[in-house]
Amino acid sequence: MIRWILAFIIVAISLAASHFLIDEKGYVLVSVGNTTVEGTIISFLVWAGICFTVLYFAFITLRALLRMYGKTTGFWRGKKALKAQQVWQQGLWASINDDSAVVQSTFNKGQAPEEWQDAQQALLAKAALQQGNKAQALAHLQSISDAAQSKVPKLWLDANQNEQALALLDAPMAEKKPTQAAVSSYLAGLLQAEKHAELATAINQHYKRLDWSQAQWQAFMARWFTANAEQAIGQFEQLPKALKVQSEALYMQSQASAGQWQNLLPTLQKWLKKGQYQAFADVVVHAKNPDVKLRSSLQDALKKHPEQPQLLFAMGCLANAAGEYELAAKVFDNCQLTELDRTHLKPVLNSYEQTQQFQKAYLLLAAK
């Protein structure tokens, strides 16, 4: 617009100046039909400038009015959309911070944008589960659209709806390359549903799809072996070699805790012969009942190597498992207990408590 105004001014000045140069006023004649308008070029330029200015300001005024009208008609719609967006953000951040009460109060005040309605129901289901209200969680899960159900199998698992969760995962797991999230939820569902045979098969087929750390694998394996200790030997043997190596200690600990010594005795005796005393003690510390053959093998090793603290500690653990608390307490008195972690302290604390030596147990815990 500025360029047009400048061009008009330049043309007007040129026209006016040309007549001054030849010392003539000049005139303009405009004839339209039976109407004729005649005047000097100066008056014509003045009237043209006035008309142009009026039209210009009329254009600006009209444009401002049209913009104002557009904003006014969309005011309430824009305000509603802004409020929905704010509600969604507040609820999402509250869920990230595991503040279930804020999640529920936020969505009670308003709804998330339409495209996030399924996610809102998922967050409400998660909040209800955190509060222990599984009935309310199920109501929210059932409100999620069919298209979005495959995204929330873990929430169904947390609501103890194992079959529903596994059914939702059938399609993702049937793909040629299932996603890590699908595989992770599927393994968790099989474990929770106690489908141990299917779980062993699924691990063998899909474990490479999981980018789990060693700690994550060990936590999962510990749950699996503990949940089905009697069949753990078969489950362990089916594992891929890579997983066997990092879960062998967990397998043996679960077997010791369940008293399944027949599966462990050959390996434990081999460790005693090879001097792997720390690994031996790490398993025996979980013993819940005695084994005569294992205790005899340990006594023989202790006679040959009485200076080994791990063997002495293991003897105390087996005595505690056999209910010989007086003997266990005396053995533990000669061990370097301050160097043990809390997991290894359990049989020590139990033997002290059973023999009424509460002061020793208290001091031992206070030192940690």
XYZ file of N, CA, C and O in Angstrom, residues 137-203:
268
model
N -10.837 -48.422 37.811
C -9.855 -48.536 36.731
C -10.432 -49.318 35.552
O -10.240 -48.939 34.394
N -11.135 -50.395 35.834
C -11.748 -51.182 34.761
C -12.776 -50.362 33.991
O -12.889 -50.475 32.768
N -13.544 -49.522 34.718
C -14.536 -48.678 34.047
C -13.866 -47.725 33.065
O -14.347 -47.525 31.942
N -12.757 -47.146 33.466
C -12.028 -46.239 32.572
C -11.414 -47.003 31.403
O -11.426 -46.517 30.258
N -10.868 -48.183 31.659
C -10.267 -48.975 30.582
C -11.307 -49.384 29.550
O -11.036 -49.404 28.349
N -12.488 -49.711 30.016
C -13.555 -50.104 29.094
C -14.075 -48.926 28.280
O -14.713 -49.118 27.240
N -13.808 -47.699 28.747
C -14.236 -46.499 28.020
C -13.287 -46.136 26.879
O -13.610 -45.291 26.051
N -12.133 -46.756 26.856
C -11.165 -46.483 25.793
C -11.651 -47.118 24.492
O -12.170 -48.240 24.492
N -11.489 -46.427 23.393
C -11.962 -46.924 22.101
C -11.216 -48.191 21.697
O -10.099 -48.452 22.145
N -11.838 -48.973 20.840
C -11.223 -50.225 20.384
C -9.897 -49.975 19.674
O -8.968 -50.782 19.770
N -9.816 -48.856 18.955
C -8.592 -48.556 18.210
C -7.405 -48.311 19.129
O -6.259 -48.546 18.737
N -7.673 -47.842 20.344
C -6.587 -47.510 21.275
C -6.343 -48.590 22.322
O -5.420 -48.465 23.127
N -7.137 -49.638 22.343
C -7.001 -50.676 23.378
C -5.641 -51.370 23.336
O -5.086 -51.736 24.381
N -5.097 -51.524 22.150
C -3.813 -52.226 22.043
C -2.656 -51.444 22.661
O -1.560 -51.984 22.825
N -2.897 -50.186 23.012
C -1.840 -49.360 23.596
C -1.784 -49.449 25.118
O -0.885 -48.879 25.733
N -2.765 -50.121 25.737
C -2.822 -50.127 27.205
C -2.846 -51.530 27.810
O -3.534 -51.759 28.815
N -2.124 -52.501 27.266
C -2.167 -53.847 27.861
C -1.613 -53.885 29.285
O -2.081 -54.657 30.114
N -0.627 -53.047 29.574
C -0.036 -53.054 30.914
C -1.052 -52.631 31.966
O -1.063 -53.150 33.090
N -1.918 -51.683 31.632
C -2.956 -51.268 32.580
C -3.940 -52.412 32.843
O -4.394 -52.588 33.975
N -4.240 -53.181 31.809
C -5.098 -54.352 32.010
C -4.397 -55.383 32.898
O -5.031 -56.027 33.735
N -3.081 -55.522 32.725
C -2.325 -56.430 33.590
C -2.367 -55.958 35.033
O -2.567 -56.755 35.957
N -2.152 -54.656 35.231
C -2.163 -54.112 36.587
C -3.532 -54.251 37.238
O -3.637 -54.293 38.468
N -4.571 -54.326 36.414
C -5.927 -54.520 36.932
C -6.266 -56.000 37.096
O -7.422 -56.356 37.337
N -5.238 -56.862 36.960
C -5.398 -58.322 37.099
C -6.300 -58.919 36.020
O -6.901 -59.972 36.235
N -6.376 -58.273 34.895
C -7.135 -58.795 33.758
C -6.141 -59.390 32.747
O -5.923 -58.857 31.660
N -5.526 -60.504 33.151
C -4.437 -61.070 32.365
C -4.880 -61.537 30.979
O -4.200 -61.299 29.984
N -5.998 -62.218 30.923
C -6.459 -62.751 29.646
C -6.791 -61.631 28.672
O -6.497 -61.717 27.474
N -7.405 -60.566 29.193
C -7.721 -59.428 28.337
C -6.447 -58.784 27.797
O -6.353 -58.446 26.614
N -5.456 -58.643 28.666
C -4.184 -58.045 28.246
C -3.507 -58.896 27.183
O -3.009 -58.374 26.172
N -3.467 -60.202 27.395
C -2.824 -61.095 26.421
C -3.587 -61.101 25.097
O -2.981 -61.193 24.023
N -4.914 -61.001 25.179
C -5.710 -60.960 23.951
C -5.406 -59.697 23.149
O -5.339 -59.721 21.913
N -5.223 -58.577 23.852
C -4.889 -57.324 23.176
C -3.526 -57.402 22.490
O -3.274 -56.694 21.515
N -2.658 -58.262 23.016
C -1.301 -58.360 22.485
C -1.160 -59.409 21.387
O -0.083 -59.560 20.809
N -2.228 -60.142 21.112
C -2.148 -61.174 20.082
C -1.740 -60.591 18.732
O -0.856 -61.128 18.048
N -2.398 -59.498 18.346
C -2.103 -58.898 17.041
C -0.682 -58.323 16.976
O 0.057 -58.618 16.031
N -0.266 -57.506 17.957
C 1.117 -56.991 17.900
C 2.168 -58.095 17.924
O 3.193 -57.992 17.243
N 1.928 -59.167 18.690
C 2.911 -60.244 18.773
C 2.917 -61.115 17.523
O 3.882 -61.846 17.275
N 1.850 -61.054 16.740
C 1.786 -61.845 15.516
C 2.561 -61.190 14.372
O 2.784 -61.822 13.336
N 2.970 -59.940 14.569
C 3.730 -59.255 13.531
C 5.116 -59.888 13.371
O 5.616 -60.534 14.286
N 5.723 -59.658 12.214
C 7.032 -60.246 11.951
C 8.081 -59.728 12.924
O 8.940 -60.482 13.400
N 8.013 -58.446 13.249
C 8.940 -57.834 14.202
C 8.141 -57.067 15.254
O 7.944 -55.855 15.131
N 7.667 -57.746 16.284
C 6.896 -57.041 17.321
C 7.751 -55.999 18.033
O 8.968 -56.158 18.163
N 7.117 -54.945 18.493
C 7.849 -53.873 19.157
C 8.323 -54.312 20.544
O 7.819 -55.291 21.113
N 9.292 -53.586 21.056
C 9.818 -53.892 22.377
C 8.725 -53.757 23.445
O 8.650 -54.574 24.365
N 7.874 -52.735 23.311
C 6.796 -52.531 24.282
C 5.839 -53.712 24.277
O 5.391 -54.167 25.343
N 5.516 -54.232 23.083
C 4.609 -55.371 22.986
C 5.226 -56.616 23.614
O 4.561 -57.338 24.374
N 6.498 -56.873 23.329
C 7.167 -58.050 23.880
C 7.267 -57.953 25.398
O 7.002 -58.925 26.126
N 7.631 -56.778 25.897
C 7.756 -56.587 27.339
C 6.428 -56.836 28.052
O 6.373 -57.543 29.065
N 5.355 -56.264 27.516
C 4.035 -56.463 28.127
C 3.577 -57.912 28.007
O 2.942 -58.451 28.927
N 3.914 -58.551 26.893
C 3.508 -59.946 26.691
C 4.189 -60.863 27.697
O 3.540 -61.734 28.299
N 5.487 -60.671 27.917
C 6.199 -61.495 28.895
C 5.655 -61.252 30.301
O 5.480 -62.200 31.081
N 5.390 -59.991 30.620
C 4.825 -59.677 31.939
C 3.453 -60.308 32.110
O 3.116 -60.806 33.192
N 2.658 -60.311 31.036
C 1.329 -60.924 31.104
C 1.393 -62.425 31.306
O 0.637 -62.989 32.102
N 2.299 -63.085 30.596
C 2.450 -64.537 30.756
C 2.924 -64.879 32.168
O 2.459 -65.863 32.767
N 3.834 -64.078 32.693
C 4.319 -64.332 34.051
C 3.210 -64.147 35.071
O 3.039 -64.968 35.973
N 2.452 -63.071 34.905
C 1.379 -62.794 35.856
C 0.267 -63.823 35.743
O -0.384 -64.169 36.740
N 0.035 -64.331 34.531
C -0.998 -65.351 34.328
C -0.498 -66.753 34.674
O -1.247 -67.723 34.538
N 0.778 -66.858 35.088
C 1.399 -68.114 35.475
C 1.421 -69.124 34.325
O 1.291 -70.324 34.531
N 1.611 -68.606 33.117
C 1.752 -69.471 31.951
C 3.246 -69.657 31.692
O 3.830 -69.080 30.767
N 3.862 -70.489 32.525
C 5.319 -70.583 32.536
C 5.878 -71.266 31.294
O 6.960 -70.898 30.815
N 5.189 -72.258 30.776
C 5.677 -72.930 29.569
C 5.665 -71.966 28.379
O 6.637 -71.892 27.606
N 4.551 -71.230 28.228
C 4.470 -70.250 27.140
C 5.504 -69.150 27.322
O 6.063 -68.636 26.350
N 5.773 -68.801 28.581
C 6.757 -67.759 28.861
C 8.152 -68.198 28.428
O 8.906 -67.414 27.825
N 8.514 -69.436 28.715
C 9.826 -69.941 28.302
C 9.965 -69.898 26.778
O 11.009 -69.500 26.247
N 8.909 -70.289 26.089
C 8.937 -70.254 24.620
C 9.058 -68.829 24.099
O 9.832 -68.546 23.171
N 8.297 -67.913 24.701
C 8.311 -66.520 24.250
C 9.674 -65.873 24.480
O 10.153 -65.096 23.650
N 10.298 -66.184 25.595
C 11.634 -65.625 25.868
C 12.628 -66.097 24.821
O 13.433 -65.320 24.306
